[in-house]
């Protein structure tokens, strides 16, 4: 056994272990998700995923419409608020168990993952944190104060100001997604512990809208047993609290954002920020498969259409930021973003228009489509390395009120996509006549905006 | 990742590391090759490569081949149909003339930014794909994902592809790494892309803080890798040839492959490619980041920016190099103890109890010959000095045995679990294995859990005393433009 020499500073005479005499097993693929109604009324989804070292349990609770602006404060209270909670998380981390919580579209997503074989502990811990939260006024005030400071630190960020203004244009000024850091600061400052927890308890009582996802190598029946046992041990809140009827989704004014570009003057910027947003098919839409391939066509690295035009051909940008993340059950929000020198705004806008027109007017070649299908296959294989990544993907689908995808069926649908399908979906997304929301936003110093958009109204920051 | 090629320059971004046993050379000694290299011609196929097999931390077999020219291949077999290949280069922006003049880094004749610009050019045109972008288009036609990253002390090129494309993908990867050509028109346009990248990276005010901290600690700015605009624009094809000759010598290269592959099949694809790279002496690869902060000295600077609303306090300490395994592992423990969770020392004391700071971050980055440990905190304007003083006070307690044995055991378990959880992903393991191989720190990677099991309270106290001194650090304050200045009690 020869290994690189060990530095004199290293006193440990370590060497690698001998090679194992093993035959690699054939790759085993992820099984389809199986759905059931759990004993507390929540929807349960179970997936058997072989060759994993970690199991995952995700719980999704509809929250945005019930407590807009306070989701982060609630999550902070649930997963890290009190001393006891911190100690519990500390113990979990020491066992290799990770707990994450955050906003996912209109839901709160609380996720726990840990070594295979510990599914019972994962489930019990997650439900204990949710149903018997350890809350005290002192830690509430600390979390509240920290959250306000965090929002305060972002007040002058040109990127956040631009993103907030754009969201207000897309979702409407009163939508929870449109809240600015200062809006959030004000909302959080008004919160007190009893009112926040009362709303949380009401939310837990609407369990028919909660979704639980488990992904592990364990058999499905075993997964179901573990979850139901955990629910029996950790009953949801009961009376005296009354269930609240939670709207499934905050209403979206649609279409919005078609009345000219959003121009946000900001003299702190020495480059121009450009974003363009379109409405795209969601995961339940029959056009979802061709849309996925269109997205790869546009966002790919060297051969991505926007990259080719804006960087390779015209040298206007370093990168193209394409976000395909949906924020809404009503439709994917397809967002393109990049920054350019102040004197190149016009060229960049022209290039964007050319790319979208081209993909609408011209059919792609079968060979190009084939390469994009291979990109899709690779991305899927890379994602299937870790149960946590699959759990993230499936949870997104659940927030769109869709069951987790059957990957075999999804791949078959991808294989069936034709160049004509791609062109049709491109026209659906980029052609404003369809009535979908389409918003162009530019943020730059006001004189620059006046130069490129003479006579158009400029919003102050 | 966004777009091909990323210059890793922020002090708050982990950097890949390189190491070499060759001592720093003076400028006069550049180009003086050892006699062993004179007249040597590569004939990889006429000689038997050295091979050996060992076990990866995840329990999969790794086969190592050393080609006669010195290029090393590591092939890990694991049951994934997505395959990863990365080639690491023991070279980086440290080989360039300093963008900010410094006695610590004698001129090498290579303009600043060339390592990064050269890495960009490897995707443009090559000997077998001389038309611009035909190589990258061919890689994309396979449905592969590829990128590259340049850091001060190393460069790496990566490619991920479907198992069905093994032969073509590996050859394309080698082509990009070894055979770039520099058509002036292509290069000129790529310079524009690099300048765009630099402008984008430097826009957030936090970049200025990291840049200044790097300068105070190492007399080398973080923007060195991106290069000065003047240097980028004046870079010539001759500069590229000079850099390529120095940086891409076979002994400076390590290639790692992971996935459901046959090691012999991979070897027979890659050996003719990488084995044809002529062996040569590469004195510049011995250059390394140097610590500029002398014992007993405290350096500070202010960055005022209207984009800040809260103040930033970023403290940088010297830290152990990559090859000091025990100290390096002890620092991983310290990092976790200080900022690993909401009960860690800095979080508990500064955020929860004193409510003095929020958004606390820490980072330990070891280089070839030195390293740094940075602590970043956000605080209310006017409380910067108090934040600094209290942070130093907490850190100083580490050298006095503040950490209990129980805490050490907990951190040990946590680090081991975290490391093992990372070993499920070919993107991560090709990066970790390749980085360890190019830095000559394979034992650290392969025996990570064994090293972690040996750390003691005495180790933690010893490294705290050695590196985290309240009398030897750099601090950068990021202040809002309305700030009255640095406030609070002096440390």
Short mmCIF file of N, CA and C in Angstrom, two decimals, chain B residues 79-227:
data_model
loop_
_atom_site.label_atom_id
_atom_site.label_comp_id
_atom_site.label_asym_id
_atom_site.label_seq_id
_atom_site.Cartn_x
_atom_site.Cartn_y
_atom_site.Cartn_z
N UNK B 79 -22.43 2.36 -7.05
CA UNK B 79 -23.56 2.02 -7.93
C UNK B 79 -24.41 3.23 -8.32
N UNK B 80 -23.83 4.15 -9.08
CA UNK B 80 -24.63 5.27 -9.59
C UNK B 80 -24.46 5.33 -11.10
N UNK B 81 -25.54 5.57 -11.80
CA UNK B 81 -25.49 5.66 -13.25
C UNK B 81 -25.06 7.04 -13.72
N UNK B 82 -25.05 8.02 -12.82
CA UNK B 82 -24.43 9.31 -13.12
C UNK B 82 -22.96 9.18 -12.73
N UNK B 83 -22.08 9.61 -13.62
CA UNK B 83 -20.64 9.48 -13.39
C UNK B 83 -20.03 10.87 -13.25
N UNK B 84 -19.06 11.00 -12.34
CA UNK B 84 -18.38 12.28 -12.18
C UNK B 84 -16.90 12.13 -12.46
N UNK B 85 -16.32 13.12 -13.13
CA UNK B 85 -14.86 13.17 -13.30
C UNK B 85 -14.40 14.59 -12.99
N UNK B 86 -13.36 14.68 -12.20
CA UNK B 86 -12.77 16.00 -11.91
C UNK B 86 -11.27 15.89 -12.06
N UNK B 87 -10.67 16.88 -12.69
CA UNK B 87 -9.22 16.98 -12.71
C UNK B 87 -8.80 18.20 -11.90
N UNK B 88 -7.95 17.96 -10.93
CA UNK B 88 -7.42 19.04 -10.09
C UNK B 88 -6.02 19.41 -10.56
N UNK B 89 -5.73 20.69 -10.52
CA UNK B 89 -4.43 21.21 -10.93
C UNK B 89 -3.80 21.91 -9.74
N UNK B 90 -2.58 21.52 -9.43
CA UNK B 90 -1.87 22.15 -8.32
C UNK B 90 -1.29 23.48 -8.82
N UNK B 91 -2.19 24.42 -9.06
CA UNK B 91 -1.81 25.74 -9.60
C UNK B 91 -2.99 26.67 -9.36
N UNK B 92 -2.73 27.96 -9.41
CA UNK B 92 -3.83 28.90 -9.23
C UNK B 92 -3.31 30.32 -9.35
N UNK B 93 -4.11 31.25 -8.85
CA UNK B 93 -3.72 32.66 -9.01
C UNK B 93 -2.48 33.01 -8.18
N UNK B 94 -2.08 32.13 -7.29
CA UNK B 94 -0.86 32.37 -6.52
C UNK B 94 0.36 32.42 -7.43
N UNK B 95 0.25 31.87 -8.64
CA UNK B 95 1.36 31.85 -9.58
C UNK B 95 1.54 33.19 -10.30
N UNK B 96 0.60 34.11 -10.08
CA UNK B 96 0.61 35.34 -10.88
C UNK B 96 1.35 36.47 -10.16
N UNK B 97 1.70 37.48 -10.93
CA UNK B 97 2.15 38.73 -10.32
C UNK B 97 1.06 39.23 -9.38
N UNK B 98 1.46 39.79 -8.26
CA UNK B 98 0.46 40.28 -7.31
C UNK B 98 -0.27 41.49 -7.90
N UNK B 99 -1.60 41.46 -7.83
CA UNK B 99 -2.39 42.62 -8.30
C UNK B 99 -2.15 43.81 -7.40
N UNK B 100 -1.87 43.49 -6.13
CA UNK B 100 -1.55 44.54 -5.15
C UNK B 100 -0.10 44.29 -4.75
N UNK B 101 0.82 45.22 -5.07
CA UNK B 101 2.25 44.96 -4.88
C UNK B 101 2.58 44.46 -3.48
N UNK B 102 3.46 43.45 -3.41
CA UNK B 102 3.79 42.85 -2.12
C UNK B 102 5.16 42.21 -2.18
N UNK B 103 5.91 42.40 -1.11
CA UNK B 103 7.23 41.76 -1.03
C UNK B 103 7.11 40.25 -0.81
N UNK B 104 5.97 39.84 -0.32
CA UNK B 104 5.81 38.41 -0.04
C UNK B 104 5.67 37.58 -1.31
N UNK B 105 5.28 38.24 -2.39
CA UNK B 105 5.00 37.50 -3.62
C UNK B 105 5.78 38.11 -4.78
N UNK B 106 7.01 37.64 -4.98
CA UNK B 106 7.82 38.18 -6.08
C UNK B 106 7.13 37.97 -7.43
N UNK B 107 7.42 38.88 -8.34
CA UNK B 107 6.81 38.76 -9.67
C UNK B 107 7.21 37.45 -10.35
N UNK B 108 6.27 36.92 -11.09
CA UNK B 108 6.53 35.68 -11.85
C UNK B 108 6.48 35.93 -13.35
N UNK B 109 6.06 37.11 -13.74
CA UNK B 109 5.92 37.39 -15.16
C UNK B 109 4.55 37.05 -15.71
N UNK B 110 3.71 36.45 -14.87
CA UNK B 110 2.36 36.11 -15.32
C UNK B 110 1.39 37.18 -14.83
N UNK B 111 0.62 37.78 -15.74
CA UNK B 111 -0.28 38.85 -15.32
C UNK B 111 -1.37 38.35 -14.38
N UNK B 112 -1.84 39.22 -13.50
CA UNK B 112 -2.90 38.82 -12.57
C UNK B 112 -4.15 38.42 -13.36
N UNK B 113 -4.83 37.41 -12.84
CA UNK B 113 -6.07 36.93 -13.48
C UNK B 113 -5.85 35.87 -14.53
N UNK B 114 -4.58 35.53 -14.84
CA UNK B 114 -4.37 34.61 -15.97
C UNK B 114 -4.84 33.19 -15.65
N UNK B 115 -4.69 32.77 -14.41
CA UNK B 115 -5.12 31.40 -14.07
C UNK B 115 -6.61 31.24 -14.35
N UNK B 116 -7.35 32.22 -13.96
CA UNK B 116 -8.81 32.18 -14.15
C UNK B 116 -9.17 32.35 -15.62
N UNK B 117 -8.51 33.29 -16.30
CA UNK B 117 -8.81 33.51 -17.73
C UNK B 117 -8.45 32.27 -18.54
N UNK B 118 -7.34 31.65 -18.20
CA UNK B 118 -6.92 30.43 -18.91
C UNK B 118 -7.96 29.31 -18.70
N UNK B 119 -8.44 29.22 -17.49
CA UNK B 119 -9.46 28.19 -17.19
C UNK B 119 -10.71 28.43 -18.06
N UNK B 120 -11.09 29.69 -18.25
CA UNK B 120 -12.21 30.00 -19.14
C UNK B 120 -11.91 29.53 -20.57
N UNK B 121 -10.67 29.78 -21.01
CA UNK B 121 -10.33 29.51 -22.42
C UNK B 121 -10.36 28.02 -22.73
N UNK B 122 -10.25 27.18 -21.72
CA UNK B 122 -10.24 25.74 -21.96
C UNK B 122 -11.59 25.22 -22.46
N UNK B 123 -12.62 26.05 -22.37
CA UNK B 123 -13.91 25.64 -22.91
C UNK B 123 -14.15 26.19 -24.32
N UNK B 124 -13.24 27.03 -24.80
CA UNK B 124 -13.51 27.72 -26.07
C UNK B 124 -13.12 26.89 -27.29
N UNK B 125 -11.83 26.56 -27.38
CA UNK B 125 -11.34 25.83 -28.55
C UNK B 125 -10.15 24.98 -28.12
N UNK B 126 -10.03 23.80 -28.74
CA UNK B 126 -8.92 22.90 -28.42
C UNK B 126 -8.34 22.35 -29.71
N UNK B 127 -7.28 21.58 -29.57
CA UNK B 127 -6.59 21.08 -30.76
C UNK B 127 -7.52 20.27 -31.66
N UNK B 128 -8.35 19.41 -31.07
CA UNK B 128 -9.26 18.60 -31.89
C UNK B 128 -10.60 19.27 -32.14
N UNK B 129 -10.85 20.37 -31.49
CA UNK B 129 -12.09 21.14 -31.69
C UNK B 129 -11.70 22.61 -31.86
N UNK B 130 -11.05 22.95 -32.97
CA UNK B 130 -10.47 24.29 -33.10
C UNK B 130 -11.50 25.40 -33.32
N UNK B 131 -12.70 25.03 -33.76
CA UNK B 131 -13.73 26.06 -33.94
C UNK B 131 -14.33 26.42 -32.58
N UNK B 132 -14.53 27.70 -32.36
CA UNK B 132 -15.01 28.15 -31.06
C UNK B 132 -16.30 27.42 -30.65
N UNK B 133 -16.31 26.94 -29.43
CA UNK B 133 -17.48 26.32 -28.78
C UNK B 133 -17.86 24.94 -29.31
N UNK B 134 -17.11 24.40 -30.26
CA UNK B 134 -17.51 23.07 -30.74
C UNK B 134 -17.25 22.01 -29.67
N UNK B 135 -16.20 22.19 -28.88
CA UNK B 135 -15.95 21.25 -27.79
C UNK B 135 -17.10 21.30 -26.78
N UNK B 136 -17.44 22.50 -26.35
CA UNK B 136 -18.49 22.61 -25.33
C UNK B 136 -19.83 22.15 -25.89
N UNK B 137 -20.07 22.43 -27.17
CA UNK B 137 -21.33 21.96 -27.75
C UNK B 137 -21.38 20.44 -27.81
N UNK B 138 -20.23 19.83 -28.06
CA UNK B 138 -20.18 18.36 -28.09
C UNK B 138 -20.43 17.79 -26.69
N UNK B 139 -19.86 18.44 -25.69
CA UNK B 139 -20.09 17.98 -24.32
C UNK B 139 -21.57 18.12 -23.96
N UNK B 140 -22.16 19.20 -24.38
CA UNK B 140 -23.56 19.42 -24.05
C UNK B 140 -24.45 18.46 -24.81
N UNK B 141 -24.05 18.10 -26.03
CA UNK B 141 -24.87 17.17 -26.81
C UNK B 141 -25.01 15.82 -26.10
N UNK B 142 -24.04 15.50 -25.26
CA UNK B 142 -24.13 14.27 -24.48
C UNK B 142 -25.07 14.43 -23.28
N UNK B 143 -25.51 15.65 -23.05
CA UNK B 143 -26.35 15.89 -21.88
C UNK B 143 -25.54 16.03 -20.61
N UNK B 144 -24.26 16.35 -20.75
CA UNK B 144 -23.40 16.40 -19.55
C UNK B 144 -23.45 17.78 -18.90
N UNK B 145 -22.97 17.83 -17.66
CA UNK B 145 -22.83 19.10 -16.93
C UNK B 145 -21.34 19.33 -16.69
N UNK B 146 -20.87 20.52 -16.93
CA UNK B 146 -19.44 20.75 -16.73
C UNK B 146 -19.20 22.16 -16.23
N UNK B 147 -18.07 22.32 -15.58
CA UNK B 147 -17.71 23.62 -15.04
C UNK B 147 -16.25 23.58 -14.64
N UNK B 148 -15.75 24.69 -14.14
CA UNK B 148 -14.37 24.74 -13.64
C UNK B 148 -14.29 25.86 -12.62
N UNK B 149 -13.34 25.75 -11.72
CA UNK B 149 -13.17 26.75 -10.66
C UNK B 149 -11.69 27.06 -10.47
N UNK B 150 -11.39 28.31 -10.32
CA UNK B 150 -10.01 28.73 -10.05
C UNK B 150 -9.92 29.35 -8.67
N UNK B 151 -8.93 28.96 -7.92
CA UNK B 151 -8.71 29.49 -6.58
C UNK B 151 -7.25 29.93 -6.48
N UNK B 152 -6.87 30.52 -5.37
CA UNK B 152 -5.47 30.93 -5.27
C UNK B 152 -4.49 29.77 -5.44
N UNK B 153 -4.81 28.62 -4.87
CA UNK B 153 -3.82 27.55 -4.88
C UNK B 153 -4.21 26.33 -5.69
N UNK B 154 -5.39 26.27 -6.25
CA UNK B 154 -5.67 25.22 -7.22
C UNK B 154 -6.81 25.52 -8.17
N UNK B 155 -6.86 24.71 -9.20
CA UNK B 155 -7.89 24.84 -10.24
C UNK B 155 -8.52 23.46 -10.38
N UNK B 156 -9.82 23.40 -10.60
CA UNK B 156 -10.35 22.09 -10.96
C UNK B 156 -11.39 22.20 -12.06
N UNK B 157 -11.38 21.15 -12.89
CA UNK B 157 -12.31 21.03 -14.02
C UNK B 157 -13.21 19.84 -13.72
N UNK B 158 -14.52 19.98 -13.90
CA UNK B 158 -15.40 18.86 -13.60
C UNK B 158 -16.36 18.58 -14.75
N UNK B 159 -16.78 17.34 -14.80
CA UNK B 159 -17.75 16.90 -15.82
C UNK B 159 -18.59 15.78 -15.22
N UNK B 160 -19.90 15.91 -15.34
CA UNK B 160 -20.81 14.87 -14.89
C UNK B 160 -21.64 14.41 -16.08
N UNK B 161 -21.80 13.09 -16.21
CA UNK B 161 -22.41 12.58 -17.43
C UNK B 161 -23.10 11.25 -17.15
N UNK B 162 -23.88 10.80 -18.12
CA UNK B 162 -24.56 9.51 -18.00
C UNK B 162 -23.59 8.37 -18.28
N UNK B 163 -23.79 7.27 -17.57
CA UNK B 163 -22.91 6.11 -17.68
C UNK B 163 -22.74 5.66 -19.14
N UNK B 164 -23.79 5.79 -19.92
CA UNK B 164 -23.76 5.33 -21.31
C UNK B 164 -22.73 6.08 -22.15
N UNK B 165 -22.30 7.25 -21.71
CA UNK B 165 -21.40 8.09 -22.51
C UNK B 165 -19.97 8.06 -21.99
N UNK B 166 -19.62 7.03 -21.23
CA UNK B 166 -18.33 7.02 -20.53
C UNK B 166 -17.15 7.35 -21.44
N UNK B 167 -17.01 6.63 -22.55
CA UNK B 167 -15.83 6.80 -23.39
C UNK B 167 -15.71 8.19 -23.95
N UNK B 168 -16.79 8.67 -24.58
CA UNK B 168 -16.69 10.00 -25.19
C UNK B 168 -16.52 11.08 -24.14
N UNK B 169 -17.24 10.97 -23.04
CA UNK B 169 -17.20 12.04 -22.04
C UNK B 169 -15.80 12.17 -21.44
N UNK B 170 -15.18 11.05 -21.11
CA UNK B 170 -13.85 11.12 -20.50
C UNK B 170 -12.83 11.73 -21.47
N UNK B 171 -12.95 11.37 -22.74
CA UNK B 171 -12.00 11.93 -23.71
C UNK B 171 -12.22 13.44 -23.88
N UNK B 172 -13.47 13.86 -23.88
CA UNK B 172 -13.75 15.29 -24.00
C UNK B 172 -13.20 16.05 -22.79
N UNK B 173 -13.34 15.43 -21.62
CA UNK B 173 -12.81 16.07 -20.41
C UNK B 173 -11.29 16.27 -20.53
N UNK B 174 -10.60 15.22 -20.95
CA UNK B 174 -9.14 15.33 -21.09
C UNK B 174 -8.77 16.37 -22.15
N UNK B 175 -9.56 16.43 -23.20
CA UNK B 175 -9.29 17.41 -24.26
C UNK B 175 -9.37 18.84 -23.70
N UNK B 176 -10.40 19.10 -22.91
CA UNK B 176 -10.57 20.44 -22.35
C UNK B 176 -9.43 20.78 -21.39
N UNK B 177 -9.01 19.79 -20.60
CA UNK B 177 -7.98 20.06 -19.61
C UNK B 177 -6.61 20.28 -20.26
N UNK B 178 -6.31 19.47 -21.28
CA UNK B 178 -4.93 19.43 -21.77
C UNK B 178 -4.66 20.20 -23.05
N UNK B 179 -5.65 20.39 -23.89
CA UNK B 179 -5.32 20.86 -25.24
C UNK B 179 -6.04 22.13 -25.66
N UNK B 180 -6.05 23.15 -24.83
CA UNK B 180 -6.68 24.39 -25.28
C UNK B 180 -5.84 25.07 -26.35
N UNK B 181 -6.50 25.78 -27.24
CA UNK B 181 -5.78 26.68 -28.14
C UNK B 181 -6.36 28.07 -27.94
N UNK B 182 -5.53 29.06 -28.20
CA UNK B 182 -5.91 30.42 -27.81
C UNK B 182 -6.07 31.29 -29.05
N UNK B 183 -7.20 31.18 -29.72
CA UNK B 183 -7.46 32.04 -30.87
C UNK B 183 -7.68 33.47 -30.37
N UNK B 184 -6.92 34.44 -30.91
CA UNK B 184 -7.00 35.80 -30.34
C UNK B 184 -8.42 36.35 -30.28
N UNK B 185 -9.21 36.11 -31.31
CA UNK B 185 -10.57 36.68 -31.30
C UNK B 185 -11.41 36.04 -30.18
N UNK B 186 -11.28 34.73 -30.02
CA UNK B 186 -12.03 34.04 -28.95
C UNK B 186 -11.59 34.55 -27.58
N UNK B 187 -10.28 34.68 -27.42
CA UNK B 187 -9.75 35.09 -26.12
C UNK B 187 -10.20 36.51 -25.78
N UNK B 188 -10.19 37.38 -26.78
CA UNK B 188 -10.61 38.75 -26.51
C UNK B 188 -12.04 38.81 -26.02
N UNK B 189 -12.89 38.00 -26.61
CA UNK B 189 -14.28 38.02 -26.15
C UNK B 189 -14.38 37.43 -24.74
N UNK B 190 -13.55 36.41 -24.47
CA UNK B 190 -13.61 35.81 -23.15
C UNK B 190 -13.14 36.79 -22.09
N UNK B 191 -12.23 37.69 -22.47
CA UNK B 191 -11.80 38.72 -21.51
C UNK B 191 -13.00 39.56 -21.07
N UNK B 192 -13.88 39.85 -22.01
CA UNK B 192 -15.08 40.61 -21.66
C UNK B 192 -15.92 39.83 -20.65
N UNK B 193 -16.04 38.52 -20.87
CA UNK B 193 -16.82 37.71 -19.93
C UNK B 193 -16.20 37.73 -18.54
N UNK B 194 -14.87 37.67 -18.50
CA UNK B 194 -14.19 37.68 -17.20
C UNK B 194 -14.38 39.04 -16.51
N UNK B 195 -14.31 40.11 -17.28
CA UNK B 195 -14.53 41.44 -16.68
C UNK B 195 -15.97 41.55 -16.17
N UNK B 196 -16.91 40.97 -16.90
CA UNK B 196 -18.30 40.96 -16.41
C UNK B 196 -18.41 40.16 -15.12
N UNK B 197 -17.70 39.05 -15.06
CA UNK B 197 -17.74 38.23 -13.85
C UNK B 197 -17.19 39.01 -12.66
N UNK B 198 -16.08 39.72 -12.91
CA UNK B 198 -15.47 40.49 -11.81
C UNK B 198 -16.40 41.60 -11.35
N UNK B 199 -17.02 42.28 -12.29
CA UNK B 199 -17.92 43.38 -11.91
C UNK B 199 -19.09 42.85 -11.08
N UNK B 200 -19.57 41.70 -11.47
CA UNK B 200 -20.70 41.10 -10.75
C UNK B 200 -20.29 40.66 -9.36
N UNK B 201 -19.10 40.05 -9.26
CA UNK B 201 -18.65 39.54 -7.95
C UNK B 201 -18.39 40.68 -6.98
N UNK B 202 -17.89 41.80 -7.49
CA UNK B 202 -17.47 42.88 -6.58
C UNK B 202 -18.60 43.83 -6.21
N UNK B 203 -19.77 43.66 -6.78
CA UNK B 203 -20.85 44.62 -6.50
C UNK B 203 -21.35 44.56 -5.05
N UNK B 204 -21.59 43.38 -4.47
CA UNK B 204 -22.06 43.37 -3.07
C UNK B 204 -20.99 43.91 -2.11
N UNK B 205 -21.38 44.71 -1.15
CA UNK B 205 -20.36 45.32 -0.27
C UNK B 205 -19.60 44.29 0.57
N UNK B 206 -20.20 43.14 0.82
CA UNK B 206 -19.49 42.13 1.61
C UNK B 206 -18.22 41.66 0.92
N UNK B 207 -18.20 41.74 -0.42
CA UNK B 207 -16.98 41.35 -1.13
C UNK B 207 -15.82 42.24 -0.70
N UNK B 208 -16.11 43.53 -0.51
CA UNK B 208 -15.03 44.46 -0.14
C UNK B 208 -14.46 44.10 1.23
N UNK B 209 -15.32 43.62 2.11
CA UNK B 209 -14.84 43.23 3.45
C UNK B 209 -13.90 42.02 3.34
N UNK B 210 -14.34 41.02 2.61
CA UNK B 210 -13.50 39.84 2.44
C UNK B 210 -12.20 40.16 1.75
N UNK B 211 -12.28 41.04 0.78
CA UNK B 211 -11.10 41.46 0.03
C UNK B 211 -10.08 42.12 0.97
N UNK B 212 -10.59 43.00 1.79
CA UNK B 212 -9.68 43.73 2.71
C UNK B 212 -9.12 42.80 3.77
N UNK B 213 -9.93 41.88 4.28
CA UNK B 213 -9.44 40.96 5.30
C UNK B 213 -8.32 40.08 4.73
N UNK B 214 -8.51 39.62 3.51
CA UNK B 214 -7.47 38.84 2.85
C UNK B 214 -6.18 39.64 2.73
N UNK B 215 -6.33 40.90 2.40
CA UNK B 215 -5.14 41.76 2.24
C UNK B 215 -4.43 41.95 3.58
N UNK B 216 -5.19 42.16 4.65
CA UNK B 216 -4.58 42.36 5.96
C UNK B 216 -3.86 41.11 6.45
N UNK B 217 -4.45 39.95 6.18
CA UNK B 217 -3.86 38.70 6.68
C UNK B 217 -2.72 38.19 5.81
N UNK B 218 -2.90 38.28 4.50
CA UNK B 218 -1.97 37.60 3.58
C UNK B 218 -1.27 38.54 2.60
N UNK B 219 -1.56 39.82 2.70
CA UNK B 219 -1.01 40.78 1.75
C UNK B 219 -1.36 40.38 0.31
N UNK B 220 -2.51 39.78 0.15
CA UNK B 220 -2.97 39.31 -1.17
C UNK B 220 -4.48 39.52 -1.20
N UNK B 221 -4.98 40.29 -2.13
CA UNK B 221 -6.41 40.58 -2.11
C UNK B 221 -7.21 39.39 -2.60
N UNK B 222 -8.47 39.34 -2.20
CA UNK B 222 -9.35 38.27 -2.67
C UNK B 222 -9.65 38.42 -4.15
N UNK B 223 -9.55 39.66 -4.66
CA UNK B 223 -9.87 39.87 -6.08
C UNK B 223 -8.71 39.48 -6.99
N UNK B 224 -7.59 39.03 -6.39
CA UNK B 224 -6.43 38.62 -7.20
C UNK B 224 -6.84 37.61 -8.27
N UNK B 225 -7.65 36.63 -7.89
CA UNK B 225 -8.01 35.57 -8.84
C UNK B 225 -8.77 36.13 -10.04
N UNK B 226 -9.56 37.16 -9.82
CA UNK B 226 -10.29 37.77 -10.93
C UNK B 226 -9.37 38.63 -11.79
N UNK B 227 -8.27 39.09 -11.22
CA UNK B 227 -7.29 39.87 -11.96
C UNK B 227 -7.66 41.34 -12.04
#
